Coordinates of C-alpha atoms (C1' of nucleotides) in Angstrom, one line a residue:
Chain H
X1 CA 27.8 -11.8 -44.4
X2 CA 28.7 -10.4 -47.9
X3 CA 29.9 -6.8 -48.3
X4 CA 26.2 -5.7 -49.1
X5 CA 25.0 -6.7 -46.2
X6 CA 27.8 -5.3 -44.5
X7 CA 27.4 -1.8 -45.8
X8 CA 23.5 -1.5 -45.9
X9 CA 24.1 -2.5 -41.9
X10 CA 26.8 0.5 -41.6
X11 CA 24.3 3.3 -43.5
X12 CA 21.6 2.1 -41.1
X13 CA 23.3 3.5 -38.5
X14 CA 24.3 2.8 -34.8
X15 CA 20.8 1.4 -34.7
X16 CA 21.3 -2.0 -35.8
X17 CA 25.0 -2.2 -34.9
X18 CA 23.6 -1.3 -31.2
X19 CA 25.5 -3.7 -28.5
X20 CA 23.4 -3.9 -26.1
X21 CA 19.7 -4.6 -26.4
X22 CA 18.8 -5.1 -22.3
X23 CA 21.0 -4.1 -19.9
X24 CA 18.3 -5.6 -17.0
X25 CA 19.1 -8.9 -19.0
X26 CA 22.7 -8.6 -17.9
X27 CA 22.6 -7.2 -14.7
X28 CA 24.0 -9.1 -11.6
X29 CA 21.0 -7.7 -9.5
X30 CA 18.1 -9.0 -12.1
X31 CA 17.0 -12.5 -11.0
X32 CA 15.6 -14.2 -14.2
X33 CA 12.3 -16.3 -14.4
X34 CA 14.4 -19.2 -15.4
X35 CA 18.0 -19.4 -13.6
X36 CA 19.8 -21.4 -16.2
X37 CA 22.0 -24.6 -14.8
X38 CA 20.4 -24.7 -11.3
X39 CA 17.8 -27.6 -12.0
X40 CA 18.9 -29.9 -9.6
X41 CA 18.6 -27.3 -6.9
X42 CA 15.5 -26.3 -7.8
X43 CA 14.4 -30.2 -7.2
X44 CA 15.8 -30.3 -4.2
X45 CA 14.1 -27.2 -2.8
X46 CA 10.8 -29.1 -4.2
X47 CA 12.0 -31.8 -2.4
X48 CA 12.0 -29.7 0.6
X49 CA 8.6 -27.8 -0.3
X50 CA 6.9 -31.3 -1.1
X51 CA 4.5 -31.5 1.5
X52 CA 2.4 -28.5 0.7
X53 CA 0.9 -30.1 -1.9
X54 CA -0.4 -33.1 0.5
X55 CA -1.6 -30.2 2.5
X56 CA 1.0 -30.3 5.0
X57 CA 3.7 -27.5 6.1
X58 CA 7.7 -28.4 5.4
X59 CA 9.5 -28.2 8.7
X60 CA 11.7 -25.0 9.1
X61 CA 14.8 -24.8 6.6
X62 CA 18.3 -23.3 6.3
X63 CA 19.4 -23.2 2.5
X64 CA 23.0 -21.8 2.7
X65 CA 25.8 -21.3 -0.1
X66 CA 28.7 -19.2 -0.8
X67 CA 28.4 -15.9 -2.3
X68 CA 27.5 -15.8 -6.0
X69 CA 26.0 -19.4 -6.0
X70 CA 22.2 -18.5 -7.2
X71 CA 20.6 -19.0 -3.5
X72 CA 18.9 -15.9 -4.2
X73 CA 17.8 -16.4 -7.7
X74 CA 16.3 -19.6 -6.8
X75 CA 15.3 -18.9 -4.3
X76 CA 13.1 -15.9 -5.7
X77 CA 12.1 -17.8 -9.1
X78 CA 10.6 -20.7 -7.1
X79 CA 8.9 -19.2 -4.8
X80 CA 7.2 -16.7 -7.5
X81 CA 6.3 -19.7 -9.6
X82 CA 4.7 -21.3 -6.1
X83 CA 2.9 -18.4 -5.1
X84 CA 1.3 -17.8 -8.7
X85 CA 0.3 -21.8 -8.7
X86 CA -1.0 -21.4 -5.2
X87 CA -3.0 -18.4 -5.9
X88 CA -4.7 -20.2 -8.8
X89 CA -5.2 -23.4 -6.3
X90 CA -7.2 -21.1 -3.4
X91 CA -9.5 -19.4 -6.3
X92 CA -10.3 -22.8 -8.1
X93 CA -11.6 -24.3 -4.7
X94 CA -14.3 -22.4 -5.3
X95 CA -15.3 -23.4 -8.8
X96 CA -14.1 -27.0 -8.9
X97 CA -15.5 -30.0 -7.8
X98 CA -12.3 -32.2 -7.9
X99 CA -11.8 -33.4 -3.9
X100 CA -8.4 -34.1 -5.2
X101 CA -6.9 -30.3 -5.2
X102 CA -5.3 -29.1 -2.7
X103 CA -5.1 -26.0 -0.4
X104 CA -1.7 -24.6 -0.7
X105 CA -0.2 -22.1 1.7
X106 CA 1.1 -18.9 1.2
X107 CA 4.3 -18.3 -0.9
X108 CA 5.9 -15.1 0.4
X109 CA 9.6 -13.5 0.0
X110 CA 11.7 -11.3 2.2
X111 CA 15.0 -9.4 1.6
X112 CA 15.9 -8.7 5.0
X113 CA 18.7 -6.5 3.6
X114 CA 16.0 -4.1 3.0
X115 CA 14.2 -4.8 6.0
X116 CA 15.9 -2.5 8.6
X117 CA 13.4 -3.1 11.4
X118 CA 10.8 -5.3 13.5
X119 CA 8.4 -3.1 11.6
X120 CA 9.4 -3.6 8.1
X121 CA 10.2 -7.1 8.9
X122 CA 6.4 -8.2 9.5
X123 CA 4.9 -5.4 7.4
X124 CA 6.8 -6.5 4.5
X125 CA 5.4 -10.3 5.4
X126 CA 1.7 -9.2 5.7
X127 CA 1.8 -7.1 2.5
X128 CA 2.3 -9.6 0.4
X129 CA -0.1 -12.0 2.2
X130 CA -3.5 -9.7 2.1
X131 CA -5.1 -7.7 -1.1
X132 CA -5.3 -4.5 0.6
X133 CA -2.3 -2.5 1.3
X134 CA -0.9 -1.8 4.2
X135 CA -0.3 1.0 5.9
X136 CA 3.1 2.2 6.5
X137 CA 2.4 5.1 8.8
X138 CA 0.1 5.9 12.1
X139 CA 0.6 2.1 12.8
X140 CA 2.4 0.4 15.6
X141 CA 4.8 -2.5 15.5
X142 CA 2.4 -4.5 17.6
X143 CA -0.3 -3.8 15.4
X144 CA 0.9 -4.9 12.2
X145 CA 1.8 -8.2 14.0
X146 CA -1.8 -8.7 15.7
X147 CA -3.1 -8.3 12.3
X148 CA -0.5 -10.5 10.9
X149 CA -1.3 -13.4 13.0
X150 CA -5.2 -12.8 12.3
X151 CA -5.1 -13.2 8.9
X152 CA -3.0 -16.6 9.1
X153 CA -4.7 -17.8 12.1
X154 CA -7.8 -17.7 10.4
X155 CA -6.4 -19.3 7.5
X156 CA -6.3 -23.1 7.4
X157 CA -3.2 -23.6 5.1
X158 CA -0.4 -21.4 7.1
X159 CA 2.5 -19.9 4.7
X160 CA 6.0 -20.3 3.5
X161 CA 8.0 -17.4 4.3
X162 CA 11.4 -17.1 2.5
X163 CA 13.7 -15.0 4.4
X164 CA 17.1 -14.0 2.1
X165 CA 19.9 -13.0 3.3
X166 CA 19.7 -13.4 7.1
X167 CA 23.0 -12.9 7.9
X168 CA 23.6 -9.6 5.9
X169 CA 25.1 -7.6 8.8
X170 CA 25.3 -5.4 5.6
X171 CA 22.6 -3.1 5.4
X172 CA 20.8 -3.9 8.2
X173 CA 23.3 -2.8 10.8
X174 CA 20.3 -2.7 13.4
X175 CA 20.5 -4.7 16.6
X176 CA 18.0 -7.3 14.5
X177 CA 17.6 -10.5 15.8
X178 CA 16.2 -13.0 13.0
X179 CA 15.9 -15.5 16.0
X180 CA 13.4 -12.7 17.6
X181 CA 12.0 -11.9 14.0
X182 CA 10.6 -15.4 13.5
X183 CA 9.6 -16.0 17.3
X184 CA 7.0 -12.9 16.2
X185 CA 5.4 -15.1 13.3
X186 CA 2.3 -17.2 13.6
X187 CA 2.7 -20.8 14.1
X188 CA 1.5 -21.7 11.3
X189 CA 4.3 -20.1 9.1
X190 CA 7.4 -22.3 7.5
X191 CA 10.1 -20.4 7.5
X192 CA 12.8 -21.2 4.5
X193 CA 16.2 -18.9 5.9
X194 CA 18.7 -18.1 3.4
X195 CA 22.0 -17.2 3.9
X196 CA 25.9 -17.6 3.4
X197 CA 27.3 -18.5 6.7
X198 CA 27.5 -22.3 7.8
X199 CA 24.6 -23.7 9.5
X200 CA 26.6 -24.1 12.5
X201 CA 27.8 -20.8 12.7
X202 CA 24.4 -19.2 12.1
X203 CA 22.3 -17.6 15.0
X204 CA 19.7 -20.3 13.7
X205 CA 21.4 -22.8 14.7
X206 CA 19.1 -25.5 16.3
X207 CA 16.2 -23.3 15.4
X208 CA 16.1 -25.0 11.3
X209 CA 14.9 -28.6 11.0
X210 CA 16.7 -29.3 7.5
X211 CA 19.4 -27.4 5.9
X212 CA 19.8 -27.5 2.1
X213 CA 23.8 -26.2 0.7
X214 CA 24.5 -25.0 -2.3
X215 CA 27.4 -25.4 -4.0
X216 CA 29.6 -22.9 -5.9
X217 CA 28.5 -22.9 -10.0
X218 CA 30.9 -25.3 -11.6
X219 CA 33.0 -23.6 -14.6
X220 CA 30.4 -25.4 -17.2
X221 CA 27.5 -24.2 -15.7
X222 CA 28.7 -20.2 -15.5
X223 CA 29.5 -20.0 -18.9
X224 CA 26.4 -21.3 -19.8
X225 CA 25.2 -18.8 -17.2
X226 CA 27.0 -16.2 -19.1
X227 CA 25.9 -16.8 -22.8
X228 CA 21.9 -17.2 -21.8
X229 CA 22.4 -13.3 -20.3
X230 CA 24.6 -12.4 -23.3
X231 CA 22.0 -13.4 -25.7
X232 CA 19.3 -12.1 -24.3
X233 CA 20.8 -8.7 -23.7
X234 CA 23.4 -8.4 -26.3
X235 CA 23.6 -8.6 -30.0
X236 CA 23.9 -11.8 -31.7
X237 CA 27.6 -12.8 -31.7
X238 CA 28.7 -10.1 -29.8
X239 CA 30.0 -12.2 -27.0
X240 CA 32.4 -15.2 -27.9
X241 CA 32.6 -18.3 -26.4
X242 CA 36.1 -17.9 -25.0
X243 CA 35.4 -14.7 -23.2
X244 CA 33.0 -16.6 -21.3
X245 CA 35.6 -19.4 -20.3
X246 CA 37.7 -16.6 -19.3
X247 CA 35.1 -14.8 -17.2
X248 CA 34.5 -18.1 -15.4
X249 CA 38.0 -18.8 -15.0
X250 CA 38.1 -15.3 -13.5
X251 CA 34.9 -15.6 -11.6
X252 CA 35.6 -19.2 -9.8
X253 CA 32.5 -20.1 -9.4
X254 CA 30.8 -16.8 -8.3
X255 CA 27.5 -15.8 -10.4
X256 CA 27.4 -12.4 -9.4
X257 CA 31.2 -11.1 -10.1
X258 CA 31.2 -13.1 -13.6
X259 CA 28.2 -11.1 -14.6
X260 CA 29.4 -7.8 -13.0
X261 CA 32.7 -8.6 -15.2
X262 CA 30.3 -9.4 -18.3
X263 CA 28.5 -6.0 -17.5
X264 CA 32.1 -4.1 -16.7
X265 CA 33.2 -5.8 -20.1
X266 CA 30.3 -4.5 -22.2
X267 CA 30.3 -0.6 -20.8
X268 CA 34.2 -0.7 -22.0
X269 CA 33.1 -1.9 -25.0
X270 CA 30.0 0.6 -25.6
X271 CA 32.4 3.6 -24.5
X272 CA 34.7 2.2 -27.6
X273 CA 32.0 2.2 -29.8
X274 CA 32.3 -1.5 -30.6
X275 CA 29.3 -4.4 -31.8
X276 CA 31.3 -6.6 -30.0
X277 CA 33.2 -7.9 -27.3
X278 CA 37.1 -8.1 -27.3
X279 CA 39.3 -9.6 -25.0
X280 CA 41.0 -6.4 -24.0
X281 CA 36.9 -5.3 -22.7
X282 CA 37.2 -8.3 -20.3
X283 CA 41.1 -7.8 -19.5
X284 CA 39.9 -4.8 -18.0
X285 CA 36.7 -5.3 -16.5
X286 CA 38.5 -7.7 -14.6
X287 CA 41.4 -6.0 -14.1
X288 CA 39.1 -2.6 -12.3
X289 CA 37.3 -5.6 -10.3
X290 CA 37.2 -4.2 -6.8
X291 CA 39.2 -6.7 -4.1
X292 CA 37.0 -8.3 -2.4
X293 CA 33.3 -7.4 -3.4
X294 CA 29.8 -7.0 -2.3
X295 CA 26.9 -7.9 -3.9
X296 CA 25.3 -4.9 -6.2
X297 CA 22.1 -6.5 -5.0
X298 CA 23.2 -5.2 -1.1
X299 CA 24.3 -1.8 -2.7
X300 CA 21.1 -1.3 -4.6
X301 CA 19.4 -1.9 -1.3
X302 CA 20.5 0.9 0.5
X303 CA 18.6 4.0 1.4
X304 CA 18.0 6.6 -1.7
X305 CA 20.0 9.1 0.0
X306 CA 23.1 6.2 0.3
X307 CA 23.0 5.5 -3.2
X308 CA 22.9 8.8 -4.3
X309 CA 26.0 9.4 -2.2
X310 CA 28.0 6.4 -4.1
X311 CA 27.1 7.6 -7.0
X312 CA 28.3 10.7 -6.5
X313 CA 31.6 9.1 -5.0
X314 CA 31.9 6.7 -7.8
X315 CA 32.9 9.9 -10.3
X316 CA 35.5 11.5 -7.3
X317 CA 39.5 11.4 -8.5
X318 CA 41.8 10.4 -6.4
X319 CA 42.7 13.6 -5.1
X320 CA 39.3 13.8 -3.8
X321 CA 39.6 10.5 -2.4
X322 CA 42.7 11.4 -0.3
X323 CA 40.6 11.2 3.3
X324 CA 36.9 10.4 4.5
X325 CA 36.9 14.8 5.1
X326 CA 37.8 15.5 1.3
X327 CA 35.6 12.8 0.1
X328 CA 32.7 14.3 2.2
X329 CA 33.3 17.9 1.1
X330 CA 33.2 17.0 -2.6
X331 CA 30.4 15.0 -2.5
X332 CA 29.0 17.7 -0.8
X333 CA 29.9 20.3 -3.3
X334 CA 27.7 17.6 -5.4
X335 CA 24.9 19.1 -6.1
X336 CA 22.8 16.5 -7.1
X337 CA 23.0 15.6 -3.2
X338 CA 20.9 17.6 -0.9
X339 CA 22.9 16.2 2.2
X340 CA 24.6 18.5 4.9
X341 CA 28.3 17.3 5.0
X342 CA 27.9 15.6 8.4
X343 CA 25.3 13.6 7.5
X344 CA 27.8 12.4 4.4
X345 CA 30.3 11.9 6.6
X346 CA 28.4 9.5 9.0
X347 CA 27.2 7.7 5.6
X348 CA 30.5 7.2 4.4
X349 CA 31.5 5.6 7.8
X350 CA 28.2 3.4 8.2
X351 CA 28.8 2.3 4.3
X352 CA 32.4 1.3 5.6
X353 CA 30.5 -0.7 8.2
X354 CA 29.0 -2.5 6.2
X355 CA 31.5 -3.0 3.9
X356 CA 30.1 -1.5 0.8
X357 CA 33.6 0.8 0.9
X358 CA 36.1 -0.2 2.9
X359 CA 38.4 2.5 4.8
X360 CA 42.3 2.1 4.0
X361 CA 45.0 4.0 5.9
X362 CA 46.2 7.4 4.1
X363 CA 49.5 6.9 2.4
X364 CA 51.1 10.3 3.7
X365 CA 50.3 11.5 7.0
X366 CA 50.1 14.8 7.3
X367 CA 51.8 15.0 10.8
X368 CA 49.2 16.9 12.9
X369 CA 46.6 14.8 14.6
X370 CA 45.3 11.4 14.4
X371 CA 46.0 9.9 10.7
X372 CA 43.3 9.9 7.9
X373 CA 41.6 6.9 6.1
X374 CA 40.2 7.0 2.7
X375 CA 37.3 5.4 1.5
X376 CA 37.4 2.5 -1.5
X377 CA 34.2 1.3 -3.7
X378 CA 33.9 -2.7 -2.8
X379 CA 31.6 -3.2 -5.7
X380 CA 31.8 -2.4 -9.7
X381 CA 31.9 0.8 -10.0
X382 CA 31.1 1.1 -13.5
X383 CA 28.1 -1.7 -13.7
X384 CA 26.7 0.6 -10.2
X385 CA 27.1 3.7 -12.1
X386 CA 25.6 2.2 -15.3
X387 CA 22.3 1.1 -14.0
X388 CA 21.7 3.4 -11.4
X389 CA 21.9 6.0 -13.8
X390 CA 19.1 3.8 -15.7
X391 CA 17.0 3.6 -13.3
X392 CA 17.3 6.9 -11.4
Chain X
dG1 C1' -3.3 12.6 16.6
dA2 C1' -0.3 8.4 15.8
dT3 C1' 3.6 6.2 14.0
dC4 C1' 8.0 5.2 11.6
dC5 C1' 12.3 6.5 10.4
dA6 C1' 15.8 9.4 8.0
dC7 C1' 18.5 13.4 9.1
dG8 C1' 21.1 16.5 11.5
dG9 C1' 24.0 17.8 14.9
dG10 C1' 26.9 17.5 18.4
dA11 C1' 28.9 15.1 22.4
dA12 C1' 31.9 11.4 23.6
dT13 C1' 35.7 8.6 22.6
dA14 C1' 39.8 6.9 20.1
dC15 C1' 44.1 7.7 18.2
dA16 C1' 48.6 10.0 16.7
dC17 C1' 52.3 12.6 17.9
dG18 C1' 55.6 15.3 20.3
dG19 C1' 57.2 17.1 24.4
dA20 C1' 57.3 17.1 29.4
dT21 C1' 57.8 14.6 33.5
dG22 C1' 59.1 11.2 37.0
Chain Z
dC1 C1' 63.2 4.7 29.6
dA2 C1' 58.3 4.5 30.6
dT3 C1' 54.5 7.3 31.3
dC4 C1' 51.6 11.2 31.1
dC5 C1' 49.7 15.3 29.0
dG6 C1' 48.1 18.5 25.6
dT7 C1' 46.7 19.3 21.1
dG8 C1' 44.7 18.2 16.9
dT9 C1' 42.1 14.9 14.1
dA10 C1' 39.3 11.0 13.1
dT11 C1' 35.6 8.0 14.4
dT12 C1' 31.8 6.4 16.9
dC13 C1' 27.7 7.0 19.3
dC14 C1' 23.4 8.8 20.5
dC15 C1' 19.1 11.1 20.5
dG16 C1' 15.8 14.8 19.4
dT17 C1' 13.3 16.7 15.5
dG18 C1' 10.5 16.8 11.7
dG19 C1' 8.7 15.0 7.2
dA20 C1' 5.6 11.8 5.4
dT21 C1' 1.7 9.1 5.8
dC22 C1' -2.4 7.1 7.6

DNA sequence: GATCCACGGGAATACACGGATG
DNA sequence: CATCCGTGTATTCCCGTGGATC
C-alpha cells in the first residue's frame, strides 16, 4: 500500500479502518453452515445416517467428544442440511414420477440444555416436526406427547431426533431423565444422543446401538478453524498467522476457548482502537481466560432473568464480589434487574450449581458466623458481555 | 378454565466459632 | 481433652402464587 492509499484510508474515517465486520462470524456460540476441518466426521455421521436414504431407520447412536471438539456444530449443520434435503424429497413425491426417490424421515434437533422439562422436551420435538405451531400453554404433558406420537405414527418414514448435550447437568438441573425422555418417543424415532461423557459412563449406556467419538481438533485444523472465522468477521489482514498458532497452542484442541480467546483478543484490540490484531490482544485474552470454563453456548441458554443477572455481575469490582450477600445486593442495586434480592441470591447459588460461577472461600473471615464464599465468572467475561449486549 | 413455569419467600439445614460442660 | 451448646451466617430446599398463553 503506497502512502496515498494510506492517507485517503485515514480521512475516510474509522469506517474503512473498522476491525470487526461480524461479530456472529466470530462468536464461540454461532455454529456455521460449513464447520471447516471436520469432513471426515461429517462422513462418518453419513455413514451412520446412511440407511435413510434406502428407506430404512439408523439404529440408536451415541456421538461423544470432549468439550470444544465441534459435536455440536456438526452435529447442527448436518442435520439442517438433512432436514432441508428431506423436506424437498416428501414434496417431490408428489410431482415426480421417478420410483427411485426415496421417503426420508424427519430431521429434527434438540438442545436439551434449554429443555428444562418432560414438557419442553417433546414440545420442542413436535414443533419442529408439524407446520402449525404448537401451543405452549393450556396444554398437558400427556397431550403434547399423544399428539406427538400421532403425527409420527401416521407417518410411514419415522424421524431422526438429535438430542445435544445429554449430559449437561448444567442448565437443566431438573431431576430429567434422558433414559425416561426417549422411552416417551414413538417407535419409530432414531434417536442420535450427543454428549461429552464416555459411553460407558453415560446413563445411556446399553440403550445406543453405535457410538461415534470425536476427537479433540488437531493444532492444524484449529488454526484453520481460526482464520475461516477471522476472515469472515474481521478485516483483511487483521489477524496474523502466528496469533493463530498461538491461540491453538493455547487452546489445545478446544474449538470453543480458541475462539472465545479470538473474540477476547479482538474486544482488547477494538477498546485500543487498533485495525489489527497484536500479540499483546492475545497475551491478554488468554491471560483473563477463566480456569476452567463453560461453554458460552450453556450460558446463553439460561433463563432471561439469569443472563441478565451475569451481566450485571460481569461489571461488579472486586469489592463487590467480596461474598454471595454483597454480590446479591449490588446486583440488586442494578437497576436494569427487576429481581428481589432473594431471588438473586438463589440464582447466584443455582448458577454455582451448575458451574457457570463457581463459589471460592472468602480470603478474610470476618469472625462471626459461618464463613462467606464469593462467586467467580467460569466463562469469558468480555466475549459474554460483548454479545449479549448485541443481542439484548 | 387449563396449563406451564418463573419468582418470591421463607423454613430447614449446614457450618463456624467460642465458650461452657462433663 | 472431647463434646455440647448457643449464636450468627451461609446455603439448600421446597412449595404456593401469579403471569402469560391458549
Amino acid at each position: 500500500m503506497n502512502i496515498d492509499a494510506r492517507i485517503r484510508r485515514r480521512r475516510r474515517g474509522t469506517e474503512t479502518r473498522r476491525l470487526v465486520r461480524d461479530y456472529e462470524a466470530l462468536s464461540p456460540v454461532a455454529h456455521v453452515e460449513e464447520p471447516a476441518g471436520r469432513g471426515p466426521v461429517v462422513e462418518r455421521l453419513l455413514d451412520h445416517l446412511d440407511p435413510v436414504f434406502d428407506g430404512t431407520l439408523p439404529p440408536n447412536a451415541y456421538v461423544h467428544g470432549p468439550f470444544g471438539a465441534g459435536k455440536s456444530a456438526v452435529v447442527t449443520a448436518l442435520l439442517a442440511r438433512m432436514e432441508r434435503v428431506a423436506a424437498q424429497s416428501r414434496e417431490a413425491i408428489y410431482t415426480t414420477t421417478r420410483a427411485r426417490s426415496t421417503r426420508l424421515p424427519w430431521f429434527a434437533y434438540v438442545d436439551l440444555r434449554e429443555t428444562a422439562s418432560e414438557f419442553a422436551f417433546y414440545h420442542r420435538v413436535l414443533d419442529t416436526l408439524v407446520e402449525e405451531t404448537v401451543p405452549e400453554h393450556g396444554i398437558g404433558t400427556d397431550e403434547i406427547r399423544d399428539r406427538l406420537h400421532e403425527t409420527l405414527n401416521g407417518s410411514r418414514t419415522g424421524a431422526v431426533i438429535a438430542v445435544d448435550h445429554v449430559d449437561a447437568s448444567a442448565v437443566a438441573d431438573t431431576d430429567l431423565d434422558v433414559v425416561d425422555l426417549f422411552a416417551g418417543l414413538p417407535s419409530n424415532v432414531s434417536w442420535l444422543a450427543v454428549g461429552r461423557d464416555d459411553p460407558a459412563e453415560t446413563a445411556l449406556a446399553g440403550y445406543t446401538a453405535r457410538e461415534i467419538a470425536i476427537d479433540r481438533y488437531r493444532r492444524r485444523v484449529l488454526i484453520d478453524v481460526l482464520t475461516t472465522r477471522a476472515s469472515s468477521g474481521l478485516a483483511p489482514q487483521a489477524f496474523d498467522h502466528a496469533l493463530a498458532r498461538r491461540i491453538a497452542e493455547w487452546a489445545d484442541g478446544n474449538a470453543h476457548d480458541a475462539l472465545a480467546a479470538l473474540f477476547g483478543a479482538v474486544t482488547r484490540a477494538e477498546r485500543d482502537g487498533r485495525d489489527h490484531l497484536v500479540a499483546d490482544d492475545v497475551d491478554g485474552a488468554i491471560a483473563d481466560a477463566p480456569r476452567s470454563t463453560v461453554s458460552l453456548g450453556t450460558v446463553f441458554s439460561l433463563s432471561a432473568n439469569k443472563r441478565r443477572v451475569l451481566r450485571s455481575l460481569v461489571d461488579l469490582d472486586e469489592a463487590e464480589r467480596r461474598s454471595v450477600t454483597t454480590t446479591t445486593e449490588a446486583i440488586a442495586a442494578d437497576p436494569d434487574v427487576d429481581l428481589s434480592s432473594g431471588t438473586i441470591k438463589r440464582y447466584l447459588y443455582e448458577l454455582a450449581e451448575v458451574g457457570v460461577v463457581e463459589r471460592v472461600a472468602a480470603s478474610p473471615r470476618s469472625g462471626k458466623g459461618r464463613a462467606p464464599s464469593r462467586v467467580e465468572l467460569r466463562f469469558f467475561p468480555e466475549v459474554f458481555r460483548t454479545l449479549y449486549d448485541l443481542h439484548e
